Amino acid sequence: MGIFQVNGKNQEIETPVSLVEVMKINNVTQPEMVSIQVNGEFVSRDDFGTVQINQGDEVDFLYFMGGGSRC
Amino acid sequence: MDFTEDQIHRYSRHILLQDVGVEGQEKISNGKVLIVGAGGLGAPVALYLAAAGVGTIGIIDGDVVDLSNLQRQIIHFTPDVNKAKVLSAKEKINQLNPDVKVITYRELLTASNALEIIGQYDFIVDGTDNFPVKFLINDACVKAGKPFSHGGILRFDGQTMTVLPGTACYRCVFHAPPPPNAVPTCSEAGVLGAIAGMLGTIQATEVLKYLTGVGDLLTNRLLTFNAKTMEFRTIKVKHNHNCAVCGDHPTITELVDYEQATCEIKN
Ligand SMILES: [Zn+2]
């Protein structure tokens, strides 16, 4: 098993694991509504399907958030 | 600027702060801040900046107050329903602090008026509900070299970051507006009213820090919180060399109005 971080919290799962699988586990159902950083580097939307997550990696899901004047 | 005795009294809790003092209060009183959107975020921002004595507050919003706004847009009261939001906001600001000059724009921020309006202010606050305008504010501020605060709320979550010329911009992090059909309509998603206050007061604090030069701004960091767990996180973000507006080879040379996601206001 490998441990990596998702939004600051440890997650334990067999590594390496695909980013797509990590998204699935974390209920990221709308990839178009999230910006992803792995170890502080942005992952291009085109690469969501190919990136692998390894032991010790830090994954951040940054969600689009509107709200404010009319919401 | 010479403060009157009343003003010294009014702002005494600022003046008492070693980091602020009379000098800092003068900077606040000379400050010009534009608030885009007089809604959930703009309301607390406007009230706290007015209370702080920010000299000029510009407010741009084309909407009127709706009954469903009152759950979180605390600058508007029940008798204000159907009144222009900018007018309702101006009335409250004037009552709270007559020192503040309020400039209202009862219109939407668009690619054609953004640079002209933004150009008249020292700092811009994004209190809008939709991504096309959030990106427009970002691009206009980057182009005009103006600092701004991004803010977003949804359900129980909030996020904010401060952008100065040269620091990571909103587009560095989020690249481009999401497809309009992917965005949950506002009436579907909902929002816990008080988190608008949580986020708006953080934005107002950033404005006051910027005007006074106190502390470290929320630059190159995205602050997120979830009200259910009451956990706050700051995620480091970097200036993106491929950013379409502030990167090495910007492709956005002119402001554009993106297609607006439909926002069901009344239902
Ligand atoms: Zn950028």
mmCIF file of C-alpha atoms and ligand atoms in Angstrom:
data_model
loop_
_atom_site.group_PDB
_atom_site.id
_atom_site.type_symbol
_atom_site.label_atom_id
_atom_site.label_comp_id
_atom_site.label_asym_id
_atom_site.label_seq_id
_atom_site.Cartn_x
_atom_site.Cartn_y
_atom_site.Cartn_z
ATOM 1 C CA MET A 1 0.000 0.000 0.000
ATOM 2 C CA GLY A 2 1.105 3.557 -0.574
ATOM 3 C CA ILE A 3 0.163 6.735 1.203
ATOM 4 C CA PHE A 4 -0.333 10.041 -0.577
ATOM 5 C CA GLN A 5 -2.219 13.222 0.257
ATOM 6 C CA VAL A 6 -5.432 14.528 -1.216
ATOM 7 C CA ASN A 7 -6.302 18.079 -0.223
ATOM 8 C CA GLY A 8 -4.038 17.770 2.783
ATOM 9 C CA LYS A 9 -5.404 14.442 4.044
ATOM 10 C CA ASN A 10 -3.677 11.071 3.867
ATOM 11 C CA GLN A 11 -5.115 8.455 1.584
ATOM 12 C CA GLU A 12 -3.943 4.868 1.561
ATOM 13 C CA ILE A 13 -4.259 2.837 -1.582
ATOM 14 C CA GLU A 14 -2.135 0.625 -3.828
ATOM 15 C CA THR A 15 0.315 2.897 -5.695
ATOM 16 C CA PRO A 16 0.994 3.869 -8.366
ATOM 17 C CA VAL A 17 -2.608 4.689 -9.107
ATOM 18 C CA SER A 18 -4.034 6.707 -11.977
ATOM 19 C CA LEU A 19 -5.192 10.252 -11.329
ATOM 20 C CA VAL A 20 -8.527 9.243 -12.839
ATOM 21 C CA GLU A 21 -8.918 6.580 -10.161
ATOM 22 C CA VAL A 22 -8.001 9.083 -7.429
ATOM 23 C CA MET A 23 -10.629 11.450 -8.833
ATOM 24 C CA LYS A 24 -13.187 8.658 -8.754
ATOM 25 C CA ILE A 25 -12.371 7.712 -5.154
ATOM 26 C CA ASN A 26 -12.722 11.370 -4.136
ATOM 27 C CA ASN A 27 -16.053 11.826 -5.897
ATOM 28 C CA VAL A 28 -14.724 14.291 -8.454
ATOM 29 C CA THR A 29 -17.548 13.570 -10.843
ATOM 30 C CA GLN A 30 -17.174 16.696 -12.959
ATOM 31 C CA PRO A 31 -13.560 16.981 -14.139
ATOM 32 C CA GLU A 32 -14.455 20.225 -15.937
ATOM 33 C CA MET A 33 -15.246 21.831 -12.561
ATOM 34 C CA VAL A 34 -11.854 21.156 -10.998
ATOM 35 C CA SER A 35 -8.287 22.343 -11.419
ATOM 36 C CA ILE A 36 -5.690 19.801 -10.245
ATOM 37 C CA GLN A 37 -2.232 20.248 -8.766
ATOM 38 C CA VAL A 38 0.145 17.355 -8.129
ATOM 39 C CA ASN A 39 3.074 18.291 -5.891
ATOM 40 C CA GLY A 40 2.329 21.940 -6.482
ATOM 41 C CA GLU A 41 2.407 21.690 -10.283
ATOM 42 C CA PHE A 42 -0.717 22.136 -12.358
ATOM 43 C CA VAL A 43 -1.835 19.162 -14.373
ATOM 44 C CA SER A 44 -3.050 20.172 -17.793
ATOM 45 C CA ARG A 45 -6.629 19.110 -18.406
ATOM 46 C CA ASP A 46 -5.395 17.064 -21.383
ATOM 47 C CA ASP A 47 -3.172 15.039 -19.053
ATOM 48 C CA PHE A 48 -5.820 14.080 -16.486
ATOM 49 C CA GLY A 49 -6.049 10.657 -18.160
ATOM 50 C CA THR A 50 -2.345 9.827 -18.139
ATOM 51 C CA VAL A 51 -0.948 11.079 -14.821
ATOM 52 C CA GLN A 52 -0.028 8.476 -12.200
ATOM 53 C CA ILE A 53 -0.014 9.180 -8.466
ATOM 54 C CA ASN A 54 2.799 7.693 -6.413
ATOM 55 C CA GLN A 55 3.586 7.171 -2.745
ATOM 56 C CA GLY A 56 4.149 10.535 -1.040
ATOM 57 C CA ASP A 57 2.524 12.647 -3.766
ATOM 58 C CA GLU A 58 0.370 15.618 -2.841
ATOM 59 C CA VAL A 59 -2.782 15.989 -4.879
ATOM 60 C CA ASP A 60 -4.929 19.103 -4.647
ATOM 61 C CA PHE A 61 -8.366 19.402 -6.178
ATOM 62 C CA LEU A 62 -9.243 23.082 -6.580
ATOM 63 C CA TYR A 63 -12.897 23.517 -7.374
ATOM 64 C CA PHE A 64 -14.532 26.253 -9.382
ATOM 65 C CA MET A 65 -16.601 28.276 -6.972
ATOM 66 C CA GLY A 66 -18.952 31.020 -8.063
ATOM 67 C CA GLY A 67 -21.380 32.529 -5.638
ATOM 68 C CA GLY A 68 -21.705 36.108 -4.618
ATOM 69 C CA SER A 69 -23.955 38.649 -6.184
ATOM 70 C CA ARG A 70 -26.821 36.577 -7.493
ATOM 71 C CA CYS A 71 -26.220 33.103 -6.113
ATOM 72 C CA MET B 1 -5.596 64.735 5.519
ATOM 73 C CA ASP B 2 -6.652 66.170 8.859
ATOM 74 C CA PHE B 3 -9.111 64.122 10.822
ATOM 75 C CA THR B 4 -11.804 65.857 12.829
ATOM 76 C CA GLU B 5 -12.261 65.017 16.479
ATOM 77 C CA ASP B 6 -15.254 62.862 15.574
ATOM 78 C CA GLN B 7 -13.244 60.976 12.996
ATOM 79 C CA ILE B 8 -10.431 60.341 15.466
ATOM 80 C CA HIS B 9 -13.082 58.974 17.780
ATOM 81 C CA ARG B 10 -14.837 56.946 15.099
ATOM 82 C CA TYR B 11 -11.640 55.303 13.925
ATOM 83 C CA SER B 12 -10.000 55.101 17.355
ATOM 84 C CA ARG B 13 -9.849 51.291 17.406
ATOM 85 C CA HIS B 14 -7.894 51.356 14.156
ATOM 86 C CA ILE B 15 -5.693 54.212 15.288
ATOM 87 C CA LEU B 16 -4.898 52.324 18.488
ATOM 88 C CA LEU B 17 -3.432 49.484 16.450
ATOM 89 C CA GLN B 18 0.305 49.947 16.293
ATOM 90 C CA ASP B 19 0.427 48.669 12.728
ATOM 91 C CA VAL B 20 -2.276 51.078 11.573
ATOM 92 C CA GLY B 21 -2.219 54.304 13.592
ATOM 93 C CA VAL B 22 -3.256 57.681 12.208
ATOM 94 C CA GLU B 23 -1.100 57.119 9.134
ATOM 95 C CA GLY B 24 -2.772 53.818 8.323
ATOM 96 C CA GLN B 25 -6.209 55.308 8.839
ATOM 97 C CA GLU B 26 -5.259 58.099 6.439
ATOM 98 C CA LYS B 27 -4.367 55.484 3.845
ATOM 99 C CA ILE B 28 -7.726 53.809 4.377
ATOM 100 C CA SER B 29 -9.520 57.143 4.113
ATOM 101 C CA ASN B 30 -7.701 57.916 0.868
ATOM 102 C CA GLY B 31 -8.452 54.466 -0.552
ATOM 103 C CA LYS B 32 -10.681 53.874 -3.555
ATOM 104 C CA VAL B 33 -12.177 50.404 -3.760
ATOM 105 C CA LEU B 34 -14.486 48.930 -6.385
ATOM 106 C CA ILE B 35 -16.862 46.160 -5.359
ATOM 107 C CA VAL B 36 -18.189 44.123 -8.275
ATOM 108 C CA GLY B 37 -21.539 42.688 -7.199
ATOM 109 C CA ALA B 38 -23.639 43.958 -4.289
ATOM 110 C CA GLY B 39 -24.664 40.446 -3.256
ATOM 111 C CA GLY B 40 -23.610 37.815 -0.763
ATOM 112 C CA LEU B 41 -19.926 38.737 -0.816
ATOM 113 C CA GLY B 42 -20.227 42.379 -1.781
ATOM 114 C CA ALA B 43 -22.596 43.089 1.125
ATOM 115 C CA PRO B 44 -20.225 42.307 4.001
ATOM 116 C CA VAL B 45 -17.290 43.745 2.053
ATOM 117 C CA ALA B 46 -19.141 47.028 1.533
ATOM 118 C CA LEU B 47 -20.296 47.264 5.144
ATOM 119 C CA TYR B 48 -16.872 46.588 6.648
ATOM 120 C CA LEU B 49 -15.076 48.897 4.240
ATOM 121 C CA ALA B 50 -17.633 51.609 4.937
ATOM 122 C CA ALA B 51 -17.227 51.120 8.680
ATOM 123 C CA ALA B 52 -13.455 51.289 8.235
ATOM 124 C CA GLY B 53 -13.806 54.621 6.477
ATOM 125 C CA VAL B 54 -12.557 53.717 3.007
ATOM 126 C CA GLY B 55 -12.772 57.077 1.245
ATOM 127 C CA THR B 56 -14.402 56.020 -2.009
ATOM 128 C CA ILE B 57 -16.408 52.857 -2.562
ATOM 129 C CA GLY B 58 -17.616 52.048 -6.063
ATOM 130 C CA ILE B 59 -20.344 49.439 -6.430
ATOM 131 C CA ILE B 60 -21.363 47.889 -9.715
ATOM 132 C CA ASP B 61 -24.443 45.671 -9.998
ATOM 133 C CA GLY B 62 -27.309 45.667 -12.467
ATOM 134 C CA ASP B 63 -29.793 43.732 -10.323
ATOM 135 C CA VAL B 64 -32.638 44.607 -8.018
ATOM 136 C CA VAL B 65 -33.067 43.131 -4.556
ATOM 137 C CA ASP B 66 -35.054 39.893 -4.491
ATOM 138 C CA LEU B 67 -36.666 38.405 -1.400
ATOM 139 C CA SER B 68 -34.437 35.327 -1.737
ATOM 140 C CA ASN B 69 -31.344 37.556 -1.500
ATOM 141 C CA LEU B 70 -32.048 38.574 2.087
ATOM 142 C CA GLN B 71 -30.960 35.201 3.514
ATOM 143 C CA ARG B 72 -27.328 36.298 3.053
ATOM 144 C CA GLN B 73 -27.002 39.705 1.360
ATOM 145 C CA ILE B 74 -26.968 41.563 4.645
ATOM 146 C CA ILE B 75 -26.694 45.064 3.221
ATOM 147 C CA HIS B 76 -30.257 44.766 1.865
ATOM 148 C CA PHE B 77 -33.317 44.828 4.121
ATOM 149 C CA THR B 78 -36.904 43.710 3.627
ATOM 150 C CA PRO B 79 -38.207 47.141 2.513
ATOM 151 C CA ASP B 80 -35.497 47.127 -0.206
ATOM 152 C CA VAL B 81 -37.076 44.303 -2.214
ATOM 153 C CA ASN B 82 -37.331 45.412 -5.867
ATOM 154 C CA LYS B 83 -34.968 48.340 -5.262
ATOM 155 C CA ALA B 84 -31.747 48.551 -7.285
ATOM 156 C CA LYS B 85 -29.043 46.784 -5.293
ATOM 157 C CA VAL B 86 -26.550 49.594 -5.823
ATOM 158 C CA LEU B 87 -29.028 52.109 -4.441
ATOM 159 C CA SER B 88 -29.925 49.941 -1.458
ATOM 160 C CA ALA B 89 -26.225 49.433 -0.725
ATOM 161 C CA LYS B 90 -25.455 53.130 -1.076
ATOM 162 C CA GLU B 91 -28.192 54.048 1.406
ATOM 163 C CA LYS B 92 -26.816 51.689 4.053
ATOM 164 C CA ILE B 93 -23.240 52.830 3.532
ATOM 165 C CA ASN B 94 -24.257 56.474 3.859
ATOM 166 C CA GLN B 95 -26.091 55.719 7.082
ATOM 167 C CA LEU B 96 -23.212 53.723 8.477
ATOM 168 C CA ASN B 97 -20.536 56.245 7.590
ATOM 169 C CA PRO B 98 -21.206 59.598 5.895
ATOM 170 C CA ASP B 99 -17.437 60.017 5.380
ATOM 171 C CA VAL B 100 -17.581 57.519 2.525
ATOM 172 C CA LYS B 101 -18.150 58.688 -1.030
ATOM 173 C CA VAL B 102 -20.214 56.058 -2.833
ATOM 174 C CA ILE B 103 -20.176 55.765 -6.615
ATOM 175 C CA THR B 104 -22.801 53.453 -8.075
ATOM 176 C CA TYR B 105 -22.934 51.744 -11.448
ATOM 177 C CA ARG B 106 -26.296 50.144 -12.136
ATOM 178 C CA GLU B 107 -25.020 47.929 -14.913
ATOM 179 C CA LEU B 108 -23.045 44.775 -15.563
ATOM 180 C CA LEU B 109 -19.288 44.753 -15.810
ATOM 181 C CA THR B 110 -18.506 43.965 -19.425
ATOM 182 C CA ALA B 111 -15.507 43.752 -21.712
ATOM 183 C CA SER B 112 -16.341 47.226 -22.986
ATOM 184 C CA ASN B 113 -16.631 49.090 -19.662
ATOM 185 C CA ALA B 114 -14.311 47.045 -17.408
ATOM 186 C CA LEU B 115 -10.996 48.818 -18.002
ATOM 187 C CA GLU B 116 -12.501 52.279 -17.773
ATOM 188 C CA ILE B 117 -14.284 51.579 -14.488
ATOM 189 C CA ILE B 118 -11.508 49.535 -12.885
ATOM 190 C CA GLY B 119 -8.975 52.187 -13.835
ATOM 191 C CA GLN B 120 -10.471 54.605 -11.338
ATOM 192 C CA TYR B 121 -9.831 52.414 -8.289
ATOM 193 C CA ASP B 122 -6.895 51.216 -6.163
ATOM 194 C CA PHE B 123 -8.282 47.775 -5.432
ATOM 195 C CA ILE B 124 -11.086 45.649 -6.879
ATOM 196 C CA VAL B 125 -13.186 43.085 -5.037
ATOM 197 C CA ASP B 126 -14.756 40.223 -6.972
ATOM 198 C CA GLY B 127 -18.126 39.581 -5.381
ATOM 199 C CA THR B 128 -19.744 38.118 -8.481
ATOM 200 C CA ASP B 129 -21.634 34.906 -8.926
ATOM 201 C CA ASN B 130 -20.560 33.800 -12.358
ATOM 202 C CA PHE B 131 -17.399 32.638 -14.027
ATOM 203 C CA PRO B 132 -17.463 34.807 -17.149
ATOM 204 C CA VAL B 133 -17.332 37.941 -14.983
ATOM 205 C CA LYS B 134 -14.775 36.417 -12.618
ATOM 206 C CA PHE B 135 -12.454 35.838 -15.568
ATOM 207 C CA LEU B 136 -13.245 39.285 -16.939
ATOM 208 C CA ILE B 137 -12.311 40.896 -13.611
ATOM 209 C CA ASN B 138 -9.110 38.874 -13.541
ATOM 210 C CA ASP B 139 -8.094 39.726 -17.080
ATOM 211 C CA ALA B 140 -8.999 43.408 -16.739
ATOM 212 C CA CYS B 141 -7.098 43.742 -13.441
ATOM 213 C CA VAL B 142 -4.041 41.938 -14.806
ATOM 214 C CA LYS B 143 -4.058 44.182 -17.881
ATOM 215 C CA ALA B 144 -4.601 47.344 -15.867
ATOM 216 C CA GLY B 145 -2.048 46.321 -13.228
ATOM 217 C CA LYS B 146 -4.687 46.532 -10.483
ATOM 218 C CA PRO B 147 -4.774 44.340 -7.387
ATOM 219 C CA PHE B 148 -7.933 42.406 -6.677
ATOM 220 C CA SER B 149 -9.490 39.828 -4.390
ATOM 221 C CA HIS B 150 -11.170 36.764 -5.868
ATOM 222 C CA GLY B 151 -13.963 35.220 -3.855
ATOM 223 C CA GLY B 152 -16.288 32.287 -4.432
ATOM 224 C CA ILE B 153 -18.831 30.427 -2.335
ATOM 225 C CA LEU B 154 -20.953 27.360 -2.968
ATOM 226 C CA ARG B 155 -23.104 25.348 -0.589
ATOM 227 C CA PHE B 156 -20.860 25.076 2.513
ATOM 228 C CA ASP B 157 -17.568 25.989 0.850
ATOM 229 C CA GLY B 158 -15.676 29.162 0.201
ATOM 230 C CA GLN B 159 -12.450 30.139 -1.521
ATOM 231 C CA THR B 160 -10.489 33.343 -1.936
ATOM 232 C CA MET B 161 -7.152 34.584 -3.184
ATOM 233 C CA THR B 162 -5.585 37.992 -3.588
ATOM 234 C CA VAL B 163 -3.950 38.842 -6.881
ATOM 235 C CA LEU B 164 -1.335 41.569 -7.270
ATOM 236 C CA PRO B 165 0.509 42.442 -10.481
ATOM 237 C CA GLY B 166 3.019 39.618 -10.935
ATOM 238 C CA THR B 167 1.504 37.099 -8.512
ATOM 239 C CA ALA B 168 -0.464 34.030 -9.544
ATOM 240 C CA CYS B 169 -3.724 35.178 -11.090
ATOM 241 C CA TYR B 170 -7.138 33.514 -11.095
ATOM 242 C CA ARG B 171 -6.521 32.299 -14.620
ATOM 243 C CA CYS B 172 -3.125 30.837 -13.613
ATOM 244 C CA VAL B 173 -5.096 28.536 -11.310
ATOM 245 C CA PHE B 174 -8.364 27.984 -13.162
ATOM 246 C CA HIS B 175 -7.325 28.564 -16.798
ATOM 247 C CA ALA B 176 -10.736 29.240 -18.380
ATOM 248 C CA PRO B 177 -14.410 29.387 -17.422
ATOM 249 C CA PRO B 178 -16.039 25.962 -17.078
ATOM 250 C CA PRO B 179 -18.541 25.050 -19.783
ATOM 251 C CA PRO B 180 -21.811 26.829 -18.918
ATOM 252 C CA ASN B 181 -23.805 23.594 -18.870
ATOM 253 C CA ALA B 182 -21.456 22.070 -16.251
ATOM 254 C CA VAL B 183 -22.162 24.782 -13.707
ATOM 255 C CA PRO B 184 -25.006 24.007 -11.334
ATOM 256 C CA THR B 185 -27.532 26.805 -11.542
ATOM 257 C CA CYS B 186 -27.532 28.984 -8.496
ATOM 258 C CA SER B 187 -30.993 27.986 -7.391
ATOM 259 C CA GLU B 188 -30.067 24.307 -7.642
ATOM 260 C CA ALA B 189 -26.852 24.510 -5.658
ATOM 261 C CA GLY B 190 -27.803 26.689 -2.705
ATOM 262 C CA VAL B 191 -25.484 28.308 -0.183
ATOM 263 C CA LEU B 192 -25.432 28.603 3.595
ATOM 264 C CA GLY B 193 -26.001 32.327 4.086
ATOM 265 C CA ALA B 194 -23.436 32.933 6.814
ATOM 266 C CA ILE B 195 -20.518 31.663 4.738
ATOM 267 C CA ALA B 196 -20.969 34.715 2.519
ATOM 268 C CA GLY B 197 -20.070 36.697 5.612
ATOM 269 C CA MET B 198 -17.134 34.427 6.441
ATOM 270 C CA LEU B 199 -15.661 34.895 3.004
ATOM 271 C CA GLY B 200 -16.626 38.536 2.502
ATOM 272 C CA THR B 201 -14.987 39.596 5.746
ATOM 273 C CA ILE B 202 -11.777 37.843 4.679
ATOM 274 C CA GLN B 203 -11.901 39.818 1.425
ATOM 275 C CA ALA B 204 -12.544 43.076 3.317
ATOM 276 C CA THR B 205 -9.594 42.288 5.587
ATOM 277 C CA GLU B 206 -7.355 41.812 2.560
ATOM 278 C CA VAL B 207 -8.447 45.203 1.216
ATOM 279 C CA LEU B 208 -7.590 46.917 4.502
ATOM 280 C CA LYS B 209 -4.244 45.089 4.655
ATOM 281 C CA TYR B 210 -3.498 46.200 1.123
ATOM 282 C CA LEU B 211 -4.418 49.838 1.767
ATOM 283 C CA THR B 212 -2.415 50.032 4.997
ATOM 284 C CA GLY B 213 0.447 47.794 3.879
ATOM 285 C CA VAL B 214 0.053 45.670 6.995
ATOM 286 C CA GLY B 215 0.864 41.962 6.974
ATOM 287 C CA ASP B 216 1.163 39.426 4.191
ATOM 288 C CA LEU B 217 -1.546 39.312 1.566
ATOM 289 C CA LEU B 218 -3.145 36.094 0.399
ATOM 290 C CA THR B 219 -1.063 36.036 -2.755
ATOM 291 C CA ASN B 220 0.158 32.863 -4.449
ATOM 292 C CA ARG B 221 -2.163 31.042 -2.084
ATOM 293 C CA LEU B 222 -5.743 29.910 -2.423
ATOM 294 C CA LEU B 223 -7.599 29.881 0.879
ATOM 295 C CA THR B 224 -10.427 27.371 1.030
ATOM 296 C CA PHE B 225 -12.761 26.451 3.827
ATOM 297 C CA ASN B 226 -15.595 24.069 4.428
ATOM 298 C CA ALA B 227 -18.182 25.155 6.969
ATOM 299 C CA LYS B 228 -19.277 21.605 7.789
ATOM 300 C CA THR B 229 -15.868 20.642 9.139
ATOM 301 C CA MET B 230 -14.835 24.257 9.761
ATOM 302 C CA GLU B 231 -11.461 23.408 8.316
ATOM 303 C CA PHE B 232 -9.451 26.081 6.556
ATOM 304 C CA ARG B 233 -6.612 25.334 4.123
ATOM 305 C CA THR B 234 -4.267 27.494 2.157
ATOM 306 C CA ILE B 235 -2.945 25.849 -0.967
ATOM 307 C CA LYS B 236 0.175 27.278 -2.534
ATOM 308 C CA VAL B 237 -0.350 28.203 -6.155
ATOM 309 C CA LYS B 238 2.255 29.421 -8.583
ATOM 310 C CA HIS B 239 2.333 31.955 -11.337
ATOM 311 C CA ASN B 240 1.764 29.863 -14.456
ATOM 312 C CA HIS B 241 4.142 30.630 -17.309
ATOM 313 C CA ASN B 242 1.532 29.272 -19.721
ATOM 314 C CA CYS B 243 -1.221 31.518 -18.334
ATOM 315 C CA ALA B 244 -3.224 32.968 -21.200
ATOM 316 C CA VAL B 245 -3.270 36.450 -19.662
ATOM 317 C CA CYS B 246 -0.172 36.836 -17.479
ATOM 318 C CA GLY B 247 2.102 34.082 -18.836
ATOM 319 C CA ASP B 248 5.188 34.412 -21.009
ATOM 320 C CA HIS B 249 3.196 34.429 -24.239
ATOM 321 C CA PRO B 250 -0.256 35.756 -23.412
ATOM 322 C CA THR B 251 -2.905 34.865 -25.959
ATOM 323 C CA ILE B 252 -5.548 37.107 -24.445
ATOM 324 C CA THR B 253 -4.828 40.523 -25.821
ATOM 325 C CA GLU B 254 -8.350 41.878 -25.652
ATOM 326 C CA LEU B 255 -11.078 41.471 -23.073
ATOM 327 C CA VAL B 256 -13.960 39.260 -24.097
ATOM 328 C CA ASP B 257 -17.445 38.616 -22.761
ATOM 329 C CA TYR B 258 -17.823 34.881 -22.354
ATOM 330 C CA GLU B 259 -21.147 33.229 -22.805
ATOM 331 C CA GLN B 260 -23.053 33.622 -19.553
ATOM 332 C CA ALA B 261 -24.175 30.559 -17.694
ATOM 333 C CA THR B 262 -27.865 30.921 -17.081
ATOM 334 C CA CYS B 263 -28.584 31.766 -13.494
ATOM 335 C CA GLU B 264 -32.117 31.131 -12.381
ATOM 336 C CA ILE B 265 -32.726 34.084 -10.126
ATOM 337 C CA LYS B 266 -36.389 33.710 -9.448
ATOM 338 C CA ASN B 267 -38.207 30.447 -9.137
HETATM 339 ZN ZN ZN C 1 -2.132 34.266 -14.749
#
